[in-house]
Coordinates of N, CA and C in Angstrom, one line a residue:
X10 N 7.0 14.7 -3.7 CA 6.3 14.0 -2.6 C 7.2 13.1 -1.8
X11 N 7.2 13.6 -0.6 CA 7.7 12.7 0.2 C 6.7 11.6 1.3
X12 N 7.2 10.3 1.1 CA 6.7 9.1 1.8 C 6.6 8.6 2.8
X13 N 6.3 8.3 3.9 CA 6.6 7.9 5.3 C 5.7 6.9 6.2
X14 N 5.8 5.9 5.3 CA 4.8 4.3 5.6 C 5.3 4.4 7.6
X15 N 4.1 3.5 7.7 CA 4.6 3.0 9.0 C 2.9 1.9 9.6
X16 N 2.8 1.4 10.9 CA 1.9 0.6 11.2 C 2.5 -1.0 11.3
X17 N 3.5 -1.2 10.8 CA 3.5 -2.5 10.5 C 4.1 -3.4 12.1
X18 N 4.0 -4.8 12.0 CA 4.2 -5.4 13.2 C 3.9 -6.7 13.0
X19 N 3.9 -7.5 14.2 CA 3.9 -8.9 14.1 C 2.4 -9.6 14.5
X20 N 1.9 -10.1 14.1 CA 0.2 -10.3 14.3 C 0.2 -11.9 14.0
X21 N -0.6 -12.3 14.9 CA -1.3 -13.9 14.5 C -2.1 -13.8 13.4
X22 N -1.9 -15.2 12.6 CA -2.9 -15.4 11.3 C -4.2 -14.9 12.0
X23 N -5.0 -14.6 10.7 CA -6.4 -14.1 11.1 C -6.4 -13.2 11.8
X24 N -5.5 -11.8 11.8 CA -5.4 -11.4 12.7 C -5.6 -9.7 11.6
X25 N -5.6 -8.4 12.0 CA -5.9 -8.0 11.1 C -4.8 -6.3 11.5
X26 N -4.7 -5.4 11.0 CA -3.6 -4.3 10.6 C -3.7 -3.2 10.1
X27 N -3.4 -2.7 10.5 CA -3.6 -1.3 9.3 C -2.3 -0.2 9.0
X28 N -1.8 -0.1 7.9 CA -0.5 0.3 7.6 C -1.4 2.2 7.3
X29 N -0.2 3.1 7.5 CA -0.8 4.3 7.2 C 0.5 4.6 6.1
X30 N 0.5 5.6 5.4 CA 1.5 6.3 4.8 C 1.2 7.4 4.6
X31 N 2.1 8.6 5.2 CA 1.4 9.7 5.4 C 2.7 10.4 4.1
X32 N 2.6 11.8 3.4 CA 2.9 12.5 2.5 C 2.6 14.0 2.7
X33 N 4.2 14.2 2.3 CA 4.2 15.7 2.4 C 4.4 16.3 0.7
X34 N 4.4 17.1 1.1 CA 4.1 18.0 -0.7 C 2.7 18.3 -0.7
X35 N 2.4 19.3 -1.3 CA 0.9 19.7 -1.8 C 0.4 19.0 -2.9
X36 N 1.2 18.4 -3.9 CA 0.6 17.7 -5.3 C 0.3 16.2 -4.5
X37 N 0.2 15.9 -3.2 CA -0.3 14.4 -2.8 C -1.7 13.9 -3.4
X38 N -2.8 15.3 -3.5 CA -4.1 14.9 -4.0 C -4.0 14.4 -5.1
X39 N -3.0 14.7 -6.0 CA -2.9 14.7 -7.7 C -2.5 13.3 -8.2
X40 N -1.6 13.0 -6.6 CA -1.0 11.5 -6.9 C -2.0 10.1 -6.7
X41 N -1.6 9.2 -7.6 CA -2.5 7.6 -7.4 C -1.2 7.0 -6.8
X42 N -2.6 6.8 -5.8 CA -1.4 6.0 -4.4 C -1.5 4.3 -4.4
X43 N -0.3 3.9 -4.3 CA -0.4 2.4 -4.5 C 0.9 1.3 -3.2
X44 N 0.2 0.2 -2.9 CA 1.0 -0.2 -1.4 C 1.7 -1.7 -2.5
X45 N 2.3 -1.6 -2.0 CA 3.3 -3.0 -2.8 C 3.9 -3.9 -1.6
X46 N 4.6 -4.5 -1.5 CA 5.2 -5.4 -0.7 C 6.0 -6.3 -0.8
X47 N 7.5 -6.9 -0.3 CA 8.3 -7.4 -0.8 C 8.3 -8.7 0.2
X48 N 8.3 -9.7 0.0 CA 8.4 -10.8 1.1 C 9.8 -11.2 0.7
X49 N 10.3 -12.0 1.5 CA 11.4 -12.5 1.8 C 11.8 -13.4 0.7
X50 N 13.2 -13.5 -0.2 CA 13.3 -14.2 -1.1 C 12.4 -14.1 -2.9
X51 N 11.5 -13.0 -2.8 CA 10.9 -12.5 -3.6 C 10.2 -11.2 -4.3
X52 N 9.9 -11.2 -5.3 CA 10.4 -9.3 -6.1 C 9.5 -8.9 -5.5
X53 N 9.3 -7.2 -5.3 CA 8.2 -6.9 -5.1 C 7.0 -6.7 -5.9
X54 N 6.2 -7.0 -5.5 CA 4.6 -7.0 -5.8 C 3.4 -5.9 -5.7
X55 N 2.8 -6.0 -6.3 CA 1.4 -4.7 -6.5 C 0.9 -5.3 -5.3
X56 N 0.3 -4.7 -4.0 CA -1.0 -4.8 -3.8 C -2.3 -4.4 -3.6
X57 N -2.3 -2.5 -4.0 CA -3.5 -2.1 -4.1 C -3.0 -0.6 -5.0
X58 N -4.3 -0.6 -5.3 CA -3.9 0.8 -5.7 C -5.2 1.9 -5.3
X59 N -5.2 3.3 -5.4 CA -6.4 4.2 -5.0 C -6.1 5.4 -6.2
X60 N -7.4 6.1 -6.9 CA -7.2 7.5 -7.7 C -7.4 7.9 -6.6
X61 N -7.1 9.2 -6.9 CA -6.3 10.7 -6.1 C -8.0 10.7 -5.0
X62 N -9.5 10.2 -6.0 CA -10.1 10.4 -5.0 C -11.0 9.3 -3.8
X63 N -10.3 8.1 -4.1 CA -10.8 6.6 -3.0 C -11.8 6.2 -3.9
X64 N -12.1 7.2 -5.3 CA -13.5 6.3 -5.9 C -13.0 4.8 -6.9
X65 N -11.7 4.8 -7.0 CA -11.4 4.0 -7.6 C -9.9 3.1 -7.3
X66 N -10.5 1.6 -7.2 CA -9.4 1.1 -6.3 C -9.2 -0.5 -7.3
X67 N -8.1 -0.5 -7.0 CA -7.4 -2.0 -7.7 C -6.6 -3.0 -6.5
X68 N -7.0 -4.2 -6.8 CA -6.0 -5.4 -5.9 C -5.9 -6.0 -6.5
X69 N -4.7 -6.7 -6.0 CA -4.2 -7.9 -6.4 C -5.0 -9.1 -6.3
X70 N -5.2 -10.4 -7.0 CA -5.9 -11.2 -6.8 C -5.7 -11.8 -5.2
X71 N -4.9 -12.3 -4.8 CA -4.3 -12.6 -3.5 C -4.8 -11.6 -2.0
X72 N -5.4 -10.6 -2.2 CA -5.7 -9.8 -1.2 C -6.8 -9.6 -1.4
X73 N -7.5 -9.5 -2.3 CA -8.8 -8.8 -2.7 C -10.3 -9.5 -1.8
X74 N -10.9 -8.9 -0.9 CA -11.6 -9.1 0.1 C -11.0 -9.3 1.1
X75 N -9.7 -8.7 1.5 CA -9.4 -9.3 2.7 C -8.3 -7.9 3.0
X76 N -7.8 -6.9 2.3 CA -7.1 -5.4 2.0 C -8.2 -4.8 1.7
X77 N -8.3 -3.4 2.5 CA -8.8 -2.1 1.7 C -8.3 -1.1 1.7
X78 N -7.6 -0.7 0.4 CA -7.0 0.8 0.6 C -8.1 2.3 0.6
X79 N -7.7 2.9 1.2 CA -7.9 4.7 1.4 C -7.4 5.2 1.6
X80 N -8.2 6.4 1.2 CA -7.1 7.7 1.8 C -7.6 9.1 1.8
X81 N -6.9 9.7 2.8 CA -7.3 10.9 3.5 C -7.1 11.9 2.7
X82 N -7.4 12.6 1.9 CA -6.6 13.8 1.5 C -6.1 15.1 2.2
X83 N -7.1 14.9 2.9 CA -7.2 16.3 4.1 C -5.6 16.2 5.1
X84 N -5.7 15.0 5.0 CA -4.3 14.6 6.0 C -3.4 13.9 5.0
X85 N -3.3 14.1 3.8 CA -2.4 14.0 3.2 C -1.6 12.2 3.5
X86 N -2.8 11.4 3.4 CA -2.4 9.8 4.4 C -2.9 8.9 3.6
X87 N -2.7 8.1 2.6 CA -3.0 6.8 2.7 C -3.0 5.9 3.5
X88 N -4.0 4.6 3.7 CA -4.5 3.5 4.5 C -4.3 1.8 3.7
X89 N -4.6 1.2 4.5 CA -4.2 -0.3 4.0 C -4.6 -1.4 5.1
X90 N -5.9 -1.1 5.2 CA -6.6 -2.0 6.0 C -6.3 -3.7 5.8
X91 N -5.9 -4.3 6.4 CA -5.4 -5.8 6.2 C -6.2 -6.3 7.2
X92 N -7.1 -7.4 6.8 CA -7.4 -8.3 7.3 C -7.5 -9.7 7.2
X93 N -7.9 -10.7 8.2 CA -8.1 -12.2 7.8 C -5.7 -12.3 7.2
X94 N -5.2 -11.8 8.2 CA -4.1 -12.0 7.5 C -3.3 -13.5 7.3
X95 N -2.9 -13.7 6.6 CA -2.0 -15.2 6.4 C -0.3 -15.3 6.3
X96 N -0.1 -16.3 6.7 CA 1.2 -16.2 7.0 C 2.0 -15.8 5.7
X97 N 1.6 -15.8 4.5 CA 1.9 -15.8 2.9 C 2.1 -14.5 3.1
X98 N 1.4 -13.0 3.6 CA 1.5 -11.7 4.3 C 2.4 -11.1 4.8
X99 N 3.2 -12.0 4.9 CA 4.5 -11.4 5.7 C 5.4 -10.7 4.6
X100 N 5.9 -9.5 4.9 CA 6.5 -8.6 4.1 C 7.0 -7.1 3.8
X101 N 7.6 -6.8 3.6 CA 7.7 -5.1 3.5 C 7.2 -5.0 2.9
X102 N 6.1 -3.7 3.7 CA 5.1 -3.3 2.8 C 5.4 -1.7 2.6
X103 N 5.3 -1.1 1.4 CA 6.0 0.2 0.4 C 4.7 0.7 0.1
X104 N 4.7 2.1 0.4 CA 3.5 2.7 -0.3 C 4.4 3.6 -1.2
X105 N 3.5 4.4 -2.3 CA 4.4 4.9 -3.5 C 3.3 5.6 -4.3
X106 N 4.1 7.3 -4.9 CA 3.5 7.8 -5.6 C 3.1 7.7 -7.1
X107 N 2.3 7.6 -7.8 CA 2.4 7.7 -9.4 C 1.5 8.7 -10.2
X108 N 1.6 8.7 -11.1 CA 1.0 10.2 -11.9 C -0.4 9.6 -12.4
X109 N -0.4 8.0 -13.1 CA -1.5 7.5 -12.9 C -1.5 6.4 -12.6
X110 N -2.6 5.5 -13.1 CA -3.1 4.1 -11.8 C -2.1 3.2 -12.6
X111 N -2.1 2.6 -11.6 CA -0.7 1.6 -12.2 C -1.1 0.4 -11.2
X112 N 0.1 -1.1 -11.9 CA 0.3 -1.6 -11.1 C 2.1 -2.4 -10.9
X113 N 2.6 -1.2 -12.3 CA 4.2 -1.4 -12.9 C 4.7 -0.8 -11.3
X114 N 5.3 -1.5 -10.8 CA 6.5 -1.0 -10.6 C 7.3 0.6 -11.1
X115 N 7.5 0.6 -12.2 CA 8.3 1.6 -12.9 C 7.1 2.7 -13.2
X116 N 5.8 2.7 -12.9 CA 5.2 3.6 -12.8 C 5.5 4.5 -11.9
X117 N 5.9 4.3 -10.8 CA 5.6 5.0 -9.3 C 7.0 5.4 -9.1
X118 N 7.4 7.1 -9.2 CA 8.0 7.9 -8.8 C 8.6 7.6 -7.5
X119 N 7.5 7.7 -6.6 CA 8.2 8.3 -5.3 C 7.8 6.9 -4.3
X120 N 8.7 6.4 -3.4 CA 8.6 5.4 -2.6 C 8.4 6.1 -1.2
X121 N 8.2 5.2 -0.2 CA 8.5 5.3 1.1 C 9.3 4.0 1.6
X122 N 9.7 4.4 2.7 CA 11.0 3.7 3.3 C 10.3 2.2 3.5
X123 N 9.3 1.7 3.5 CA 8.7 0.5 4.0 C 8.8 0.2 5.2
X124 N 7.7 -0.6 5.5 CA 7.7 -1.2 7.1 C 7.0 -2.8 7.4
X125 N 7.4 -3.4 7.8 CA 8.0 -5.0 7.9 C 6.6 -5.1 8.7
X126 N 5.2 -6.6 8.2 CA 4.4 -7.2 8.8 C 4.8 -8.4 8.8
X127 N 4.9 -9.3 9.9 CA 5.1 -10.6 10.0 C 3.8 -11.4 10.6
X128 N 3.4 -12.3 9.6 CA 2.4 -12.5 10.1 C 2.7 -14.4 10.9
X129 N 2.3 -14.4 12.1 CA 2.8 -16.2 12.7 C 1.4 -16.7 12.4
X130 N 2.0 -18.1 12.0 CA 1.1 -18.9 12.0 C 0.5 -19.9 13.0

């Protein structure tokens, strides 16, 4: 599986986003897709995760009501609805394959290249 994040940009707080990550390979349905994020000066972090079918989803405490992941299978795309964003937001954000739900790090096989949200305050 190959990864290929993109959406990201500079947005006023309260302002809201949506990152996509699209995937090639046929085993994309099979994968649990998960978006992480690295901010500046600090490791990267979980922030959502989705099973292969959007019925089942995990966040981070920090996002939760204010991120929604999904995803397409038909188009082979994960989503990452951000809203209400805060300056705390700001970050490379990574989407990434795993075999199951996770929120390790070292779970997830396959990355994508990330793409940078800045959010002003």
């Amino acid at each position: 599986v190959q990864l290929q994040a993109s959406g990201g940009g500079l947005v006023q707080a309260g302002g809201s986003l949506r990152l996509s990550c699209a995937a090639s390979g046929r085993t994309f349905r099979s994968k649990y897709m998960g978006w992480f994020r690295q901010a500046p000066g600090k490791e990267r972090e979980f922030v959502a995760g989705s099973s292969w079918s959007g019925g089942s989803t995990q966040y981070a405490d920090s996002v939760k009501g204010r991120f929604t992941i999904s995803r397409d299978n038909a188009k082979s795309t994960v989503y990452l609805q951000m809203n209400s964003l805060k300056s705390e937001d700001t970050a490379v954000y990574y989407c990434a394959a795993a075999l199951e739900p996770s929120r390790w790090q070292a779970s997830y096989g396959y990355w994508g290249q990330g793409t940078l949200v800045t959010v002003s305050s």
